[in-house]
Coordinates of C-alpha atoms and ligand atoms in Angstrom, one line a residue:
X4 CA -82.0 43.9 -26.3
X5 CA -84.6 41.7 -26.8
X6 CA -88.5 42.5 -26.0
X7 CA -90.6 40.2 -24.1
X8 CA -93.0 40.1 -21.6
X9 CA -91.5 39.9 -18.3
X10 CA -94.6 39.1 -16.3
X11 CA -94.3 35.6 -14.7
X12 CA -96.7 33.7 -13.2
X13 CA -95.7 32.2 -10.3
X14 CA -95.8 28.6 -9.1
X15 CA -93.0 27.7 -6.5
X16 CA -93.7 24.5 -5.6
X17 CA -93.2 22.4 -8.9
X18 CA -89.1 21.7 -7.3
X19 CA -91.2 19.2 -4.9
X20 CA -93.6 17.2 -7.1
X21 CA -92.0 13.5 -8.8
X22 CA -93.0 10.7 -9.9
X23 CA -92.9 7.5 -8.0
X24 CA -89.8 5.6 -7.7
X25 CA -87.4 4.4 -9.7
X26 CA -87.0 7.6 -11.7
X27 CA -86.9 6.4 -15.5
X28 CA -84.7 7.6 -17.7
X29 CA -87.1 8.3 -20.6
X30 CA -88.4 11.1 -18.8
X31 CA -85.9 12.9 -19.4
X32 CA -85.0 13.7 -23.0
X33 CA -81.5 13.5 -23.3
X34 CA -80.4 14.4 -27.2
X35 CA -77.8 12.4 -28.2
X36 CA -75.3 15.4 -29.8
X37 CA -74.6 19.0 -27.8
X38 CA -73.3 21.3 -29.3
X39 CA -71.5 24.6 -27.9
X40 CA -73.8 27.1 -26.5
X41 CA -72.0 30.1 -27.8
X42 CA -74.0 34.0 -28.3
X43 CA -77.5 32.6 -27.8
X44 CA -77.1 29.5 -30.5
X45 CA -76.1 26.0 -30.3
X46 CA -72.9 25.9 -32.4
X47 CA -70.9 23.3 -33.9
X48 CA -67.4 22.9 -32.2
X49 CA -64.6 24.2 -34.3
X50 CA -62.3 21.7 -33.4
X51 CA -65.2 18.9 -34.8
X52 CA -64.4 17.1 -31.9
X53 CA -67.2 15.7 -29.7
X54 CA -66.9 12.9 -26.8
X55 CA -68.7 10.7 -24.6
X56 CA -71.0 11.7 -21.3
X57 CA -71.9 8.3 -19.8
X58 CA -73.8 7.2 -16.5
X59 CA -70.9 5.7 -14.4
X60 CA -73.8 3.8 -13.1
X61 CA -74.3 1.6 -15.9
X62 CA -71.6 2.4 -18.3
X63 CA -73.8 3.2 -20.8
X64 CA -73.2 6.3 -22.9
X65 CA -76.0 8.9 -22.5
X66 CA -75.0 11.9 -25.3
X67 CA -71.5 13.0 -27.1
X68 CA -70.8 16.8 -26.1
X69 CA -69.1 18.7 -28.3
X70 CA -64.8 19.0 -27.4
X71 CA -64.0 22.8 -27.4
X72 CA -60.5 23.5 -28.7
X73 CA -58.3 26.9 -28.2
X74 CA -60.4 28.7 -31.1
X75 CA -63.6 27.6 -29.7
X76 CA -62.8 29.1 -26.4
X77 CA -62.1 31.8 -28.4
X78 CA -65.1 32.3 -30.6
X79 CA -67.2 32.2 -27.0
X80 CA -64.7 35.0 -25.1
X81 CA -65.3 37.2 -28.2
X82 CA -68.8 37.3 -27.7
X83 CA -69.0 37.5 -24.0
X84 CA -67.2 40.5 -24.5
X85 CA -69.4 41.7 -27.4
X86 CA -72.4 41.5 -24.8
X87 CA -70.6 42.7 -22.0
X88 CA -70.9 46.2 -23.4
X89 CA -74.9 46.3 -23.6
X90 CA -75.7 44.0 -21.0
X91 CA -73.5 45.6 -18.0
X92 CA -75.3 49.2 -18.7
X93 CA -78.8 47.0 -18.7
X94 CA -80.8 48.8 -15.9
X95 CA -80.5 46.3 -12.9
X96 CA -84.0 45.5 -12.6
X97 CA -84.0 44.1 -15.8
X98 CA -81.1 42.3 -15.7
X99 CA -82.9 40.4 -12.1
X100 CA -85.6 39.4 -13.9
X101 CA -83.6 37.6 -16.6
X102 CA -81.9 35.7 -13.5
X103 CA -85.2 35.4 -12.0
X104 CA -86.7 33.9 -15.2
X105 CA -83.9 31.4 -15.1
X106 CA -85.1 30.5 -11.5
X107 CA -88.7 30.2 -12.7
X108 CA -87.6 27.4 -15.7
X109 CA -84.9 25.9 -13.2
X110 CA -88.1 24.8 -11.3
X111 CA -90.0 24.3 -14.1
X112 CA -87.6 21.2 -15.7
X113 CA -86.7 19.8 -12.1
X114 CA -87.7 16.8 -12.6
X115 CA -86.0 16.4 -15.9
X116 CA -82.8 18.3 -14.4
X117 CA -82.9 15.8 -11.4
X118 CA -82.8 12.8 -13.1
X119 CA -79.9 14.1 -15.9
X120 CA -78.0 15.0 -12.8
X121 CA -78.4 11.6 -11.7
X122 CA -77.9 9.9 -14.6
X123 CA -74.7 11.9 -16.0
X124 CA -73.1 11.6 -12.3
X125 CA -74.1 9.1 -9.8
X126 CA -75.9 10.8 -6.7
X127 CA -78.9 9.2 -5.5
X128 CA -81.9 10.7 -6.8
X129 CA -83.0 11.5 -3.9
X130 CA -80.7 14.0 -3.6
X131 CA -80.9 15.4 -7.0
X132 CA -84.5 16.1 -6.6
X133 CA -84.5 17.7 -2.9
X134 CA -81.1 19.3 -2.5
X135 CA -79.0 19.9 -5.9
X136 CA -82.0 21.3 -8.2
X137 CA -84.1 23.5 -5.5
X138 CA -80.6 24.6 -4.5
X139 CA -79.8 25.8 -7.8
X140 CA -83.2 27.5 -8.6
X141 CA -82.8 29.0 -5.0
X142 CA -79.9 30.3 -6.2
X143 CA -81.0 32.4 -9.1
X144 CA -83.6 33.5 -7.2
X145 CA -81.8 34.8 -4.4
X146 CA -79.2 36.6 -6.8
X147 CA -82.2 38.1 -9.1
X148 CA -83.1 39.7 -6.3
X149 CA -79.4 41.4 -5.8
X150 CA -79.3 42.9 -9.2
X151 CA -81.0 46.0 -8.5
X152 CA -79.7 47.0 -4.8
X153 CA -75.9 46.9 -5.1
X154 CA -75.8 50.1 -4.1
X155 CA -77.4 49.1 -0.5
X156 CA -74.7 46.1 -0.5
X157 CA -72.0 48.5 -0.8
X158 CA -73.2 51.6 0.5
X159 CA -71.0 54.6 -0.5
X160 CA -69.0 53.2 -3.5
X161 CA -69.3 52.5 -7.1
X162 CA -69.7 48.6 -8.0
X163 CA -68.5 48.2 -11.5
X164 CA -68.3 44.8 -12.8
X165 CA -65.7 43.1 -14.2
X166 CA -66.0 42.1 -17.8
X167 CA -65.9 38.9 -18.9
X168 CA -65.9 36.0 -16.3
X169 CA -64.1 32.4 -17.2
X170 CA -66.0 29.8 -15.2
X171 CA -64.7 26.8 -14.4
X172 CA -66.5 23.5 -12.0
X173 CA -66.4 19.9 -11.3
X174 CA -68.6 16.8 -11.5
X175 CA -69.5 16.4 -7.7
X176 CA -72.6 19.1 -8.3
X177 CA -73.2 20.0 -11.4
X178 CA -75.9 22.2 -11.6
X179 CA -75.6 23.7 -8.7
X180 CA -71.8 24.7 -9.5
X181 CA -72.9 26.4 -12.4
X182 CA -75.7 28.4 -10.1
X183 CA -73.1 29.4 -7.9
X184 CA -71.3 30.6 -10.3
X185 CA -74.0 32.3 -12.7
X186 CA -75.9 33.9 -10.8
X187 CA -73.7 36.3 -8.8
X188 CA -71.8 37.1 -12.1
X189 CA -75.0 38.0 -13.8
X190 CA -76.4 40.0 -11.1
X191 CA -73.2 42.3 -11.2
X192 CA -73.6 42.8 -15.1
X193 CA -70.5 40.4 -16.1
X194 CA -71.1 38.2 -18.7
X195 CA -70.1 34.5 -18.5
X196 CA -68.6 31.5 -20.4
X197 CA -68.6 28.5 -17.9
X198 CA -66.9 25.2 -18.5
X199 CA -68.5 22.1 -16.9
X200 CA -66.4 19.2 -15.6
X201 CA -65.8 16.3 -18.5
X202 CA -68.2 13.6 -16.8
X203 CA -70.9 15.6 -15.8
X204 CA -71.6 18.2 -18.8
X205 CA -75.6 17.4 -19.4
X206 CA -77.2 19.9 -16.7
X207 CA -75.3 22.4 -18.1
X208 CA -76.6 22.0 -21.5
X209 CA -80.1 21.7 -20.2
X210 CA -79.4 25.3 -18.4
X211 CA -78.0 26.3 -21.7
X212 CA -81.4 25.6 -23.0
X213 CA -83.1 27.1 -20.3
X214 CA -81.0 30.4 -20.6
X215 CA -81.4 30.7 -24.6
X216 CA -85.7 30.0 -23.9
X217 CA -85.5 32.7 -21.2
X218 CA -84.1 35.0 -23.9
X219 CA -80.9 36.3 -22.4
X220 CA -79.3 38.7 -24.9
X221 CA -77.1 36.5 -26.9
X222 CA -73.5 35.9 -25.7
X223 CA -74.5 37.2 -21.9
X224 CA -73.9 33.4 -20.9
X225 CA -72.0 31.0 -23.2
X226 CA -71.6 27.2 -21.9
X227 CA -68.7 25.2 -23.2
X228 CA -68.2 21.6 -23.0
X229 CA -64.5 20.3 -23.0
X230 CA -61.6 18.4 -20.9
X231 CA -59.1 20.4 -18.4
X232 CA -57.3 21.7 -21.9
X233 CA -60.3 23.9 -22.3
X234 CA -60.3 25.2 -19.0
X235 CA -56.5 26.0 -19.2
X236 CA -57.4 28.2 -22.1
X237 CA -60.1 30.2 -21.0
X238 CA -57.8 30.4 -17.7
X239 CA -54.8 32.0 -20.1
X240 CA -57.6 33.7 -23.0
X241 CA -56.2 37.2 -22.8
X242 CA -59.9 38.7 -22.4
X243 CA -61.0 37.1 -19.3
X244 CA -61.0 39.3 -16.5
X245 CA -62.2 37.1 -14.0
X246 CA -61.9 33.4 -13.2
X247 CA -64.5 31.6 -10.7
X248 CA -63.3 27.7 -10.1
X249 CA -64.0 25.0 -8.0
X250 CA -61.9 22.0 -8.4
X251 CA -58.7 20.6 -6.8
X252 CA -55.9 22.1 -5.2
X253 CA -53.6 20.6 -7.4
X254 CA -55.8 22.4 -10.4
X255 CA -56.1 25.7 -8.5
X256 CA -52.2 26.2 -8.0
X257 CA -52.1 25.3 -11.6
X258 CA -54.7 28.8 -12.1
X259 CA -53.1 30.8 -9.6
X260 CA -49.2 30.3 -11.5
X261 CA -50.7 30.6 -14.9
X262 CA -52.9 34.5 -13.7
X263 CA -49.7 35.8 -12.0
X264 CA -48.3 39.3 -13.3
X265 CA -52.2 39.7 -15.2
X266 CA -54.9 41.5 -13.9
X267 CA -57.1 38.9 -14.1
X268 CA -58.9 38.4 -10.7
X269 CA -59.9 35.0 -9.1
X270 CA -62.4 33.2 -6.6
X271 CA -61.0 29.6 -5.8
X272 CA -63.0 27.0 -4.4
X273 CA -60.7 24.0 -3.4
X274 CA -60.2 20.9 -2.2
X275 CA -60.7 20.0 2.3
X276 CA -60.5 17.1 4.4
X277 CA -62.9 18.7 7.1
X278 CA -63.5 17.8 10.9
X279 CA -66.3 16.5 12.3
X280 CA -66.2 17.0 16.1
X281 CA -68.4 15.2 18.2
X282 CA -68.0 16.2 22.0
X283 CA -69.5 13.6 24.6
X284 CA -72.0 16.2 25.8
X285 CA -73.7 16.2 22.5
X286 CA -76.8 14.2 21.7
X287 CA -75.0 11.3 20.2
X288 CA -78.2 9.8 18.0
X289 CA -78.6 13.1 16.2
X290 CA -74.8 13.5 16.2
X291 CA -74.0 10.4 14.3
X292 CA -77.3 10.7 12.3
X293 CA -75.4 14.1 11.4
X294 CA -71.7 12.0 10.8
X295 CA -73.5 9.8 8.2
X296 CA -74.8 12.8 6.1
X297 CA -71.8 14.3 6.4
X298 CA -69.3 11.7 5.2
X299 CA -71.9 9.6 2.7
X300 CA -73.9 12.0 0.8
X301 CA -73.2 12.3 -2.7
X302 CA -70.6 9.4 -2.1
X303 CA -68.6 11.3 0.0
X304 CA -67.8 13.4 -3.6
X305 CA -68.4 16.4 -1.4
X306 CA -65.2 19.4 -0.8
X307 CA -66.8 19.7 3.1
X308 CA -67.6 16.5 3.4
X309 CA -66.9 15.6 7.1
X310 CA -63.9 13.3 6.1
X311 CA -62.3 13.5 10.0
X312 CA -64.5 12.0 12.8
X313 CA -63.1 13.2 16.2
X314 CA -64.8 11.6 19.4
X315 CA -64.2 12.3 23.3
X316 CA -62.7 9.5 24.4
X317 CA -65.7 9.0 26.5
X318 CA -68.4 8.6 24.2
X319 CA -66.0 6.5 21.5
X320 CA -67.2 3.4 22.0
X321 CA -71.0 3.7 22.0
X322 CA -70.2 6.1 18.7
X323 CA -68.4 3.7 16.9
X324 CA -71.0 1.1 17.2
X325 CA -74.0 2.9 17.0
X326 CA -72.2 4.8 13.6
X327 CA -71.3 0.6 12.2
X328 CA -75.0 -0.2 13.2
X329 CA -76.7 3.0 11.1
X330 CA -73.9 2.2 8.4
X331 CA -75.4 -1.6 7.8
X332 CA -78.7 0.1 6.6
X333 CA -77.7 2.5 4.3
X334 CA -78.9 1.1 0.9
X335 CA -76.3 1.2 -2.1
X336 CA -77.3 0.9 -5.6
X337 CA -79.6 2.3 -8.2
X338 CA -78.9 6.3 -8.0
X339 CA -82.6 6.6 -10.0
X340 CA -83.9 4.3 -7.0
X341 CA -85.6 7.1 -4.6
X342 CA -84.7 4.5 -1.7
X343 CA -81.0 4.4 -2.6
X344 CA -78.9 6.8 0.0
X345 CA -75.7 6.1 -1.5
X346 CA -74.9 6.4 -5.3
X347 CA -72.7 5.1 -7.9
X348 CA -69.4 6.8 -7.8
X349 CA -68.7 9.4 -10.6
X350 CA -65.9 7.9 -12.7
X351 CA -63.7 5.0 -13.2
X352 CA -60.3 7.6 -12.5
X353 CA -62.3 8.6 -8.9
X354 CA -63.3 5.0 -8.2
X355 CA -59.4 4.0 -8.7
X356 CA -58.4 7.0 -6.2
X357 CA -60.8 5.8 -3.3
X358 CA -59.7 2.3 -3.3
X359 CA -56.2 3.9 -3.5
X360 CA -56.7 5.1 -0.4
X361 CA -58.6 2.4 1.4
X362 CA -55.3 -0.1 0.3
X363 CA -53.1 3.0 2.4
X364 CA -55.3 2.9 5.2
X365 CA -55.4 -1.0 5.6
X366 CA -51.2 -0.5 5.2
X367 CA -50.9 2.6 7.5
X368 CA -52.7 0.0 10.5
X369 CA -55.6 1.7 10.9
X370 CA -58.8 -0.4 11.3
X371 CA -61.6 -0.8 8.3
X372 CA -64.7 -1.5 8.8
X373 CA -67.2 -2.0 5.7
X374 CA -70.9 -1.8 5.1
X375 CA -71.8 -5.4 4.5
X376 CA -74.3 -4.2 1.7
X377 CA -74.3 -6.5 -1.6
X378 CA -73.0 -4.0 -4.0
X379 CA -75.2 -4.0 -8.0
X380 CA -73.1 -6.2 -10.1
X381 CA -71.8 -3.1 -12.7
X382 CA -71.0 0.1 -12.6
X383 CA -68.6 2.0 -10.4
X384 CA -69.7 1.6 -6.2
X385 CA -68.2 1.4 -3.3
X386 CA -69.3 0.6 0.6
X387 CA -69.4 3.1 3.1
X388 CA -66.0 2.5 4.9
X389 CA -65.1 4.0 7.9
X390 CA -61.4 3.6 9.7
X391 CA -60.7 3.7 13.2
X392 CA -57.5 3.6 15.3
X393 CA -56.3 6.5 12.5
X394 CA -53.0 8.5 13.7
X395 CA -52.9 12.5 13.3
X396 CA -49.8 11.9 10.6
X397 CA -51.3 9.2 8.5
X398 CA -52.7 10.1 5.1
X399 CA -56.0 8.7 5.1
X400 CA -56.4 11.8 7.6
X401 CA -54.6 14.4 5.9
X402 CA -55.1 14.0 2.1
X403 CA -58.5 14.8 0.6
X404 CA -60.0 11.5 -0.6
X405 CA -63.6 12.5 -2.4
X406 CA -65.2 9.2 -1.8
X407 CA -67.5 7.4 0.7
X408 CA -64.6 6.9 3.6
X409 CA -64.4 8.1 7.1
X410 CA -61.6 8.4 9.5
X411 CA -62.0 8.3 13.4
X412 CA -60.0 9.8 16.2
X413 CA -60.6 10.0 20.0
X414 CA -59.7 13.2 21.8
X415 CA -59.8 14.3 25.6
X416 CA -59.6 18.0 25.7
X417 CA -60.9 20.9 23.4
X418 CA -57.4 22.1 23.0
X419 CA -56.2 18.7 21.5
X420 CA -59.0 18.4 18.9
X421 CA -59.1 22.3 17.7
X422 CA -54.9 21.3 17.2
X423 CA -55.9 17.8 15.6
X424 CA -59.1 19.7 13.4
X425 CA -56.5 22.5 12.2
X426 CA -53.8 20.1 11.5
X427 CA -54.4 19.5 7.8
X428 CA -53.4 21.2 4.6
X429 CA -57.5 22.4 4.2
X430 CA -59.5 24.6 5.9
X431 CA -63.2 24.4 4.2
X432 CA -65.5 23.9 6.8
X433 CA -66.0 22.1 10.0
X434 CA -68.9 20.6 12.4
X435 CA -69.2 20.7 16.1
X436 CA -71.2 18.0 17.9
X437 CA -72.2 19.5 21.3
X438 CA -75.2 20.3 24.2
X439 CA -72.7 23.1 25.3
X440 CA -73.2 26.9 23.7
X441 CA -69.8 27.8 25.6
X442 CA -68.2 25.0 23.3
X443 CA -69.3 26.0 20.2
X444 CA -68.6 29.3 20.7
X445 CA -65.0 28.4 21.7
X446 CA -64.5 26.1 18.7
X447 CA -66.4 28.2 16.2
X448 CA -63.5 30.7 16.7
X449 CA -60.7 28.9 17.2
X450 CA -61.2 26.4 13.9
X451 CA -59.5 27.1 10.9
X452 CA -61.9 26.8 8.3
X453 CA -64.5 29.2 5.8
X454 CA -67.4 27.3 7.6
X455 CA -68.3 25.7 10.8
X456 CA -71.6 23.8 11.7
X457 CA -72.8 23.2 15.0
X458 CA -74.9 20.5 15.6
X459 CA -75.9 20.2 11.9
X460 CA -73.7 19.4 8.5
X461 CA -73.7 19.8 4.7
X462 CA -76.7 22.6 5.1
X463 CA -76.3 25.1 2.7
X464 CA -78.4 28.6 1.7
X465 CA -78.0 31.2 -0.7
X466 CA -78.0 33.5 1.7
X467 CA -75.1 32.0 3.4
X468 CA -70.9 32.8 2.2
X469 CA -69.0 29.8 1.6
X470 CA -65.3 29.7 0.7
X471 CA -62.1 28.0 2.4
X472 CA -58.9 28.9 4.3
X473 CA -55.6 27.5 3.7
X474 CA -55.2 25.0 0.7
X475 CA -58.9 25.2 0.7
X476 CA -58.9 28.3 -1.4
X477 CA -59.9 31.8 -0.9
X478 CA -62.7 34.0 -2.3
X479 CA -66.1 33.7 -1.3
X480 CA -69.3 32.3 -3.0
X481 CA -72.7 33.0 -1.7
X482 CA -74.4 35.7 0.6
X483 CA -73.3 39.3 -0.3
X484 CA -69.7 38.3 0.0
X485 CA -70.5 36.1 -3.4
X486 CA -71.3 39.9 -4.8
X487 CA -68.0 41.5 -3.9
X488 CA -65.4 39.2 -6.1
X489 CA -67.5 40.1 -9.2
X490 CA -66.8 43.7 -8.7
X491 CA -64.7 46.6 -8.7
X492 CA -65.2 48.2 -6.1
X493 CA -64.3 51.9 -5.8
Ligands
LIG5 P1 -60.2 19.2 -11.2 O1 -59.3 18.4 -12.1 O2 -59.6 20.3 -10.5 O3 -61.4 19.7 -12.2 C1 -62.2 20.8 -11.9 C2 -62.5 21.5 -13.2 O4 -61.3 22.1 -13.8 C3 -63.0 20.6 -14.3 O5 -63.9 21.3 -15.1 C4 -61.8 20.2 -15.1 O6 -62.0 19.8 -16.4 C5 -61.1 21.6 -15.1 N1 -59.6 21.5 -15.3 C6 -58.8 20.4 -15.2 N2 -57.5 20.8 -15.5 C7 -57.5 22.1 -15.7 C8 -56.5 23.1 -16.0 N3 -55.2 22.8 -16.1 N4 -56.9 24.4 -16.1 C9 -58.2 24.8 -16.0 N5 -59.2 23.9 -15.7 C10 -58.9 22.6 -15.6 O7 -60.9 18.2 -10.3 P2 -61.6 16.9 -10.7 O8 -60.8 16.1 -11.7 O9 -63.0 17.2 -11.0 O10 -61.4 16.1 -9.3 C11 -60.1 15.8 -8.8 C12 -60.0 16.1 -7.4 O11 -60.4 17.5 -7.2 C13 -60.9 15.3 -6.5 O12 -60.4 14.1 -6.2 C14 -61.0 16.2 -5.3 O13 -59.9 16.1 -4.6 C15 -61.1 17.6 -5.9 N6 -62.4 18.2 -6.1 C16 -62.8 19.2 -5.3 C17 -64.0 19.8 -5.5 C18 -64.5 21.0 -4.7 O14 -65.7 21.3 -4.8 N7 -63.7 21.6 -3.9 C19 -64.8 19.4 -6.5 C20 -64.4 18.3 -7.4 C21 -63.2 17.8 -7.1 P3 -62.2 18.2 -16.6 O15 -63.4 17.8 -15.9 O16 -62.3 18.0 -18.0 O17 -61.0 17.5 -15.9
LIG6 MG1 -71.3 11.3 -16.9

C-alpha cells in the first residue's frame, strides 16, 4: 500500500470562490487525448480506438477519449480484482481518508471541474459551480466518513463487501454520477471500474486524475471511456459482482435480462416522469418559483425532473399565467454565461427526441406555449415549453421526455391527483405544493414514488436515500441505505 502523509489541511470553502462571468474555457486545461485510467496509470486503449467529446454548445470538439473494447474492459476488471484483495482488508479508517482526500481535491479543482462539466455537457454554469461540483465533493465527504463505522450502520452483522463493482452513468450529471457511485463503493472496501456516458466523459477523467494524485492504491478505481458496447461488457464481464447504473429504462431491462441466473447483484437508477402537485392552499409565488426549478434545470435533462404539473382547478388560471410570465425571463444561451438559467441541450440524438415529443404534443391537442427568448444562432437549444389542456392518456404525460417541457393538468380532489400522480410507468420522486401539513402527510404516503418533496424540489443531500419505484428502478443511492447494496450482509 502506498505511504503518504495523510494529514490534510483543511480549507472548505474553495467550492464557492469563481471568477466573474462568462467562465472561459482556457481556464480549464482540457488535454486533447485521454487515455484509459486502468491500475493507477493512464493506458493506451487496446482497441486503439479513440472518439470525439464535444461541447453541444458550440459543436466544437473539446478532447478524443480513448474507445474501450471487450479486452480493455477486461484488462481494467483484472485489476480491480487484483486490488480488491489488499484494499478490502485496508483498515477502514484508512480507507475514509483516501475518499476524504478525494473530497479535499474535488474542492480543490472546482472551478476547473465546473466549467469541463459545462463545457462537455451543456448546464448552465451556474449550476455546475453551485450544485453538481459541491455535490460531488459533499459526497466523498460524507461517505469518507462511513468507512470506519459500518459496524454502527449495521449493528449485529458482518458487512462484507462485494468484490468488484461495474459502474455505469449518463450525461445529465456527470460528476456527480460518478460520486454517487464511488464513494459508497469505496467506503465498503469494493473496488470500482466506472464507465461514463459517451458525451460527457471529461469530469471523469479529471476525477481520474484526482484519484491517481490522491494515491489510491493502483486498480482500487479504474475509469473507462467507451459507448453502450462497453457498458454491455462490463455488464456481462464474468468478474463483476456488482453493477450500479443509472440510465434508461429501456437500458436497465437490457442489465437486468443480461445478470439473470448470475450472482451478480444490481442497484438501478432509472428513468421518471414525476408529479408536481400544486394544491390551491399553497403559496402559489414560491410554488411556481419551485415548478420552474423543477422542470428547467439542467434543461429538464433531470430523471426527477417535475415533468407533470397538476393544479386545483381553483388556482389554474392565476398558475398558468404567473408560470408563462416567470417563463419569459428565463435567459437561454451561453451555458459558461453565469446569467444563463437554461443551457444548451446535451446532444444532437436528445435534441431530436424533445422536439419529437413537442410535434406529439401539438398532434395529441394539447396546448404549447413557448418562451419567446431568441435562442444563440448554433448549437443544440430549445425554449422552455410548457403544455396545457394535457389528457391523463396522452404521451407527453406518460413517457419520460429529458428535456425542458412541461405538462399541466387541473384536479379537484386529493384522491383524483394521487390516482393521476401514480398513473405513469415511473415512480422516482414527487413534489407537493401546499400550506396544509394534514395534506402532505396524506400525499407523502399515498404517492408512489422513492422521493416526495413538499414545498421544495430537485434538493438533494448525501445524507438523504434516493432510488425509484416501478419502472423507475430499485436499489437505493445515498444515506446509509446507499451502504447496504454494496454489501453482504450476514
Ligand atoms: P442510456 O442509454 O441508458 O445510457 C446510460 C449509460 O449506459 C451510458 O453510459 C451508456 O453509454 C450506457 N449504455 C448504453 N447501452 C448500454 C448497454 N446495452 N449496456 C450497458 N450500458 C449501456 O441513457 P442515455 O442514452 O444516456 O439517455 C437516454 C434516455 O435515458 C434519456 O432520454 C432518459 O430517458 C434516460 N436517462 C435517465 C437518467 C437517469 O438519471 N435516470 C439519466 C440519463 C438518461 P453511452 O453513453 O455510450 O450510450
Ligand atoms: Mg460532450
Amino acid at each position: 500500500m502506498a505511504k503518504r502523509d495523510n494529514t490534510l489541511k483543511l480549507k472548505f470553502d474553495s467550492a464557492r470562490k469563481f471568477a466573474p462571468a462568462p467562465e472561459s474555457r482556457s481556464a480549464a486545461k482540457i488535454k486533447p487525448k485521454y487515455d484509459l485510467f486502468i491500475n493507477g496509470k493512464f493506458e493506451k486503449p487496446l482497441s486503439k480506438k479513440y472518439f470525439d467529446s464535444t461541447n453541444p454548445a458550440t459543436g466544437e470538439k473539446l478532447s478524443e477519449v480513448a474507445d474501450s473494447s471487450a479486452a480493455d474492459v477486461d484488462k481494467a476488471v483484472k485489476a480491480a480484482r487484483n486490488a480488491f484483495n489488499s484494499w478490502s482488508k485496508l483498515p477502514a479508517a484508512e480507507r475514509g481518508k483516501y475518499i476524504f482526500r478525494i473530497a479535499r481535491m474535488v474542492q480543490e479543482r472546482a472551478r476547473e471541474l465546473a466549467i469541463v462539466e459545462t463545457l462537455d455537457g451543456g448546464k448552465p454554469i451556474r449550476e455546475s459551480r453551485d450544485f453538481d461540483v459541491p455535490t460531488a465533493a459533499n459526497h466523498f465527504f460524507y461517505y469518507a466518513g462511513w468507512a470506519d463505522k459500518l459496524e454502527y450502520a449495521f449493528p449485529n452483522r458482518t458487512a462484507k463487501p462485494l468484490g468488484v463493482a461495474g459502474q455505469i452513468i449518463p450525461w445529465n450529471f456527470p460528476l456527480l454520477m460518478a460520486a454517487w457511485k464511488i464513494a459508497p463503493a469505496l467506503a465498503t472496501g469494493n473496488t470500482v471500474v466506472l464507465k461514463p456516458a459517451e458525451t460527457t466523459p471529461l469530469t471523469a477523467m479529471l476525477l481520474a486524475e484526482i484519484i491517481l494524485e490522491a494515491d489510491l492504491p493502483p486498480g482500487v478505481v479504474n475509469i473507462i471511456t467507451g459507448a453502450g458496447s462497453t457498458g454491455a461488457a462490463i455488464v456481462n464481464h464474468p468478474d463483476v459482482n456488482k453493477i450500479a447504473f443509472t440510465g434508461s429504462t429501456d437500458v436497465g431491462k437490457i442489465i437486468e435480462k443480461a445478470i439473470a441466473g448470475t450472482d451478480k447483484k444490481a442497484t438501478l437508477e432509472l428513468g421518471g416522469k414525476a408529479a408536481n402537485i400544486i394544491f390551491e392552499d399553497a403559496p402559489l409565488d414560491q410554488a411556481v418559483e419551485g415548478i420552474v426549478n423543477g422542470i428547467f434545470f439542467n434543461q429538464g435533462h433531470v430523471c426527477c425532473a417535475g415533468s407533470r404539473l397538476y393544479v386545483q382547478e381553483s388556482v389554474l388560471e392565476s398558475v398558468l399565467r404567473k408560470l408563462k410570465d416567470r417563463i419569459e425571463t428565463l435567459i437561454v444561451g451561453d451555458p459558461l454565461d453565469k446569467n444563463t438559467d437554461v443551457g444548451a441541450i446535451n446532444s444532437k440524438q436528445q435534441y431530436d427526441q424533445i422536439m419529437k415529443y413537442i410535434k406529439i404534443g401539438i398532434n395529441e391537442g394539447s396546448d404549447m406555449f413557448q418562451s419567446s427568448c431568441t435562442l444563440p444562432s448554433k448549437g443544440l437549444y430549445i425554449p422552455p415549453t410548457i403544455f396545457s389542456n394535457v389528457a391523463q392518456s396522452s404521451r407527453i404525460a406518460q413517457e419520460e421526455i429529458f428535456g425542458p417541457v412541461l405538462t399541466i393538468q387541473s384536479f379537484r380532489t386529493d384522491d383524483e391527483v394521487i390516482e393521476k400522480a401514480n398513473n405513469t410507468p415511473y415512480g422516482l420522486s414527487a413534489g407537493v405544493w401546499t400550506d396544509k401539513g394534514s395534506k402532505i402527510f396524506n400525499l407523502t404516503t399515498k404517492l408512489r414514488a422513492g422521493v416526495v418533496w413538499a414545498n421544495t424540489f430537485n434538493k438533494f443531500d448525501p445524507t438523504s436515500p434516493f432510488g425509484g419505484y416501478k419502472e423507475s428502478g430499485y436499489g437505493r443511492e445515498g444515506g446509509l441505505h446507499g451502504l447496504a447494496p454494496y454489501l453482504n450482509l450476514v
